Amino acid sequence: MNITIGIGDLKVCRAPDVLVTYALGSCVGVCLLDAEVGVGGLSHIMLPESSPTSAAATPMRFADTALPMLVKQMEMMGASKMRMKAKIAGGATMFNVSSDKFNIGERNVEAVKRFLSANHIPIIAQDIGLNYGRTQLFYPETGIMEIRAAAKGNKQF
C-alpha cells in the first residue's frame, strides 16, 4: 500500500508498504530505515528551524522538530537509532536568490545533515540541490529510494 506524506508531514511503516511524497522543491525528504526490523519512515521537511510558537503548532514542518519525532515513532515500532540509515532528496534552489539566507533548500539540507550527523545516522544516498522539483518514493522492503522528476526521468538509490 502507498502511504502519502504531505508537505510538512511524516509517516512510518513496515514493509511492504511504500512511502511517497510529492512536490519536493526546496523541501527535503528524509527517508530513514532500520532494515533489521523492516521499519521505514519519511519526513517532508519544509524549513530548517522552528520557533517556540511554530514548533508547538506545526512541529512536523521543521528539521529540528520533525526529525526527532520521526526517529521516536520508528523506535516505537521496534527500530533502533543505532541501526538507522538515511537517504535524502530535495533541497533545490527553485528561484534565483542573491543571499544564502533566502536559499531555503540549502538551509534545509544543512539542517537535515546536522541532525543526522549529531545522531550518528549515516546518509547512504542523496539526490539534492540543483533547480528542479522531485517526487520521492521509499520502499522499506528493499531500502530503495526512487526519485521521479519530470525533466530528469527516474532514478533509484
Short mmCIF file of C-alpha atoms in Angstrom, two decimals:
data_model
loop_
_atom_site.label_atom_id
_atom_site.label_comp_id
_atom_site.label_asym_id
_atom_site.label_seq_id
_atom_site.Cartn_x
_atom_site.Cartn_y
_atom_site.Cartn_z
CA MET A 1 0.00 0.00 0.00
CA ASN A 2 1.25 3.51 -0.82
CA ILE A 3 1.26 5.89 2.14
CA THR A 4 1.33 9.56 1.11
CA ILE A 5 3.26 12.08 3.17
CA GLY A 6 2.05 15.64 2.70
CA ILE A 7 4.16 18.77 2.84
CA GLY A 8 5.33 19.27 6.41
CA ASP A 9 4.26 15.77 7.45
CA LEU A 10 5.87 12.45 8.32
CA LYS A 11 4.86 8.79 8.41
CA VAL A 12 6.38 5.45 9.42
CA CYS A 13 5.54 1.97 8.18
CA ARG A 14 6.64 -1.61 7.86
CA ALA A 15 7.49 -3.38 4.64
CA PRO A 16 5.86 -3.98 2.18
CA ASP A 17 4.17 -0.54 2.43
CA VAL A 18 5.67 2.25 0.30
CA LEU A 19 6.12 5.84 1.44
CA VAL A 20 5.69 8.62 -1.14
CA THR A 21 5.90 12.40 -1.05
CA TYR A 22 5.35 14.91 -3.82
CA ALA A 23 6.50 18.44 -4.59
CA LEU A 24 9.99 18.38 -3.11
CA GLY A 25 11.36 21.70 -4.30
CA SER A 26 13.30 23.48 -1.59
CA CYS A 27 11.82 20.99 0.87
CA VAL A 28 13.87 17.92 1.85
CA GLY A 29 12.52 14.40 2.04
CA VAL A 30 14.31 12.33 4.67
CA CYS A 31 13.99 8.53 4.45
CA LEU A 32 15.13 6.51 7.46
CA LEU A 33 15.35 2.72 7.56
CA ASP A 34 16.13 0.07 10.13
CA ALA A 35 16.50 -2.84 7.73
CA GLU A 36 16.81 -5.41 10.52
CA VAL A 37 13.19 -4.91 11.60
CA GLY A 38 11.84 -3.59 8.27
CA VAL A 39 10.70 -0.25 9.67
CA GLY A 40 10.98 2.84 7.50
CA GLY A 41 9.97 6.45 7.79
CA LEU A 42 9.78 9.53 5.62
CA SER A 43 9.63 13.18 6.68
CA HIS A 44 8.85 16.06 4.29
CA ILE A 45 10.82 18.97 5.80
CA MET A 46 9.68 22.48 4.82
CA LEU A 47 12.01 24.69 6.87
CA PRO A 48 15.26 24.24 8.79
CA GLU A 49 14.40 25.63 12.23
CA SER A 50 11.31 26.20 14.29
CA SER A 51 10.46 28.92 16.78
CA PRO A 52 8.78 28.08 20.09
CA THR A 53 5.41 29.15 18.64
CA SER A 54 5.74 27.33 15.32
CA ALA A 55 7.13 24.17 16.92
CA ALA A 56 4.08 23.90 19.14
CA ALA A 57 1.65 24.46 16.27
CA THR A 58 3.32 22.58 13.39
CA PRO A 59 6.37 20.58 14.56
CA MET A 60 6.48 18.28 11.52
CA ARG A 61 7.35 21.18 9.19
CA PHE A 62 10.81 21.81 10.67
CA ALA A 63 14.01 19.76 10.56
CA ASP A 64 14.84 20.43 14.21
CA THR A 65 11.49 19.16 15.49
CA ALA A 66 10.29 16.69 12.82
CA LEU A 67 13.38 14.50 12.67
CA PRO A 68 13.40 13.69 16.41
CA MET A 69 9.69 12.82 16.05
CA LEU A 70 10.45 10.54 13.09
CA VAL A 71 13.16 8.69 15.00
CA LYS A 72 10.91 8.33 18.04
CA GLN A 73 7.97 6.97 16.01
CA MET A 74 10.25 4.44 14.34
CA GLU A 75 11.65 3.38 17.72
CA MET A 76 8.07 2.87 18.95
CA MET A 77 7.71 0.32 16.11
CA GLY A 78 10.84 -1.57 17.19
CA ALA A 79 13.54 0.27 15.20
CA SER A 80 16.87 1.20 16.74
CA LYS A 81 18.51 4.56 16.06
CA MET A 82 21.87 2.75 16.08
CA ARG A 83 20.81 0.73 13.00
CA MET A 84 19.12 3.53 11.07
CA LYS A 85 20.44 4.68 7.72
CA ALA A 86 19.27 7.76 5.81
CA LYS A 87 18.58 8.69 2.20
CA ILE A 88 17.67 12.29 1.40
CA ALA A 89 16.32 14.22 -1.58
CA GLY A 90 15.22 17.73 -2.49
CA GLY A 91 16.74 20.96 -1.25
CA ALA A 92 16.54 22.57 -4.68
CA THR A 93 17.02 26.25 -5.42
CA MET A 94 13.68 26.97 -7.05
CA PHE A 95 14.16 30.73 -7.50
CA ASN A 96 17.14 32.96 -8.15
CA VAL A 97 18.24 34.20 -4.76
CA SER A 98 21.03 36.62 -4.05
CA SER A 99 21.53 35.69 -0.41
CA ASP A 100 22.24 32.40 1.36
CA LYS A 101 19.67 33.50 3.93
CA PHE A 102 16.95 33.10 1.32
CA ASN A 103 18.24 29.82 -0.12
CA ILE A 104 15.81 27.67 1.86
CA GLY A 105 16.75 24.48 0.00
CA GLU A 106 20.39 24.74 1.00
CA ARG A 107 19.49 25.67 4.58
CA ASN A 108 17.10 22.69 4.78
CA VAL A 109 19.82 20.30 3.59
CA GLU A 110 22.29 21.71 6.12
CA ALA A 111 19.78 21.33 8.98
CA VAL A 112 18.95 17.74 8.00
CA LYS A 113 22.64 16.80 7.71
CA ARG A 114 23.39 18.45 11.05
CA PHE A 115 20.68 16.40 12.81
CA LEU A 116 21.69 13.13 11.17
CA SER A 117 25.37 13.67 11.95
CA ALA A 118 24.67 14.58 15.58
CA ASN A 119 22.60 11.40 15.93
CA HIS A 120 25.15 9.16 14.17
CA ILE A 121 22.72 8.26 11.37
CA PRO A 122 24.73 7.90 8.16
CA ILE A 123 23.46 9.28 4.87
CA ILE A 124 23.98 6.47 2.37
CA ALA A 125 22.36 8.14 -0.66
CA GLN A 126 21.26 11.60 -1.69
CA ASP A 127 19.75 13.46 -4.61
CA ILE A 128 19.86 17.11 -3.54
CA GLY A 129 20.20 20.63 -4.86
CA LEU A 130 20.01 21.84 -8.44
CA ASN A 131 16.85 23.62 -9.60
CA TYR A 132 14.02 21.16 -10.11
CA GLY A 133 11.26 19.51 -8.11
CA ARG A 134 11.10 15.83 -7.26
CA THR A 135 8.71 13.11 -6.20
CA GLN A 136 10.26 10.69 -3.70
CA LEU A 137 9.23 7.09 -3.11
CA PHE A 138 10.76 4.95 -0.40
CA TYR A 139 10.49 1.16 -0.27
CA PRO A 140 11.39 -0.09 3.24
CA GLU A 141 11.26 -3.68 2.00
CA THR A 142 14.29 -3.14 -0.27
CA GLY A 143 15.68 0.14 1.10
CA ILE A 144 15.36 1.72 -2.35
CA MET A 145 14.66 5.43 -2.67
CA GLU A 146 13.19 6.29 -6.06
CA ILE A 147 13.25 9.84 -7.39
CA ARG A 148 10.94 10.94 -10.19
CA ALA A 149 11.48 14.29 -11.86
CA ALA A 150 9.60 15.37 -14.99
CA ALA A 151 12.61 16.79 -16.80
CA LYS A 152 15.19 14.35 -15.41
CA GLY A 153 13.48 10.95 -15.51
CA ASN A 154 13.52 8.34 -12.74
CA LYS A 155 16.47 7.31 -10.60
CA GLN A 156 16.90 4.73 -7.87
CA PHE A 157 19.26 4.95 -4.91
#
